[in-house]
Short mmCIF file of C-alpha atoms in Angstrom, two decimals:
data_model
loop_
_atom_site.label_atom_id
_atom_site.label_comp_id
_atom_site.label_asym_id
_atom_site.label_seq_id
_atom_site.Cartn_x
_atom_site.Cartn_y
_atom_site.Cartn_z
CA GLU A 8 6.64 -10.21 -16.05
CA ALA A 9 7.56 -13.91 -13.67
CA LYS A 10 10.63 -11.17 -12.33
CA GLU A 11 8.66 -9.34 -10.74
CA THR A 12 6.72 -12.54 -9.92
CA VAL A 13 9.90 -13.82 -8.05
CA GLN A 14 10.92 -10.77 -6.64
CA SER A 15 8.13 -9.93 -4.35
CA GLU A 16 7.94 -13.71 -3.68
CA PHE A 17 11.67 -13.22 -2.09
CA ARG A 18 10.74 -10.22 -0.02
CA HIS A 19 8.02 -12.28 1.26
CA GLN A 20 10.19 -14.47 2.82
CA VAL A 21 12.66 -12.69 3.85
CA SER A 22 9.88 -10.74 5.69
CA LEU A 23 9.35 -13.79 7.73
CA LEU A 24 13.24 -14.53 8.03
CA VAL A 25 13.70 -10.60 8.98
CA GLN A 26 10.87 -10.14 11.19
CA PRO A 27 11.50 -13.17 14.50
CA MET A 28 15.07 -11.00 14.62
CA LEU A 29 13.22 -7.31 14.88
CA GLN A 30 11.17 -9.20 18.18
#
């Protein structure tokens, strides 16, 4: 329930941080 929401939010934040690094 809440765990899935937190995980998706965490992955979203990580993707935002990783994207600039990859470019």
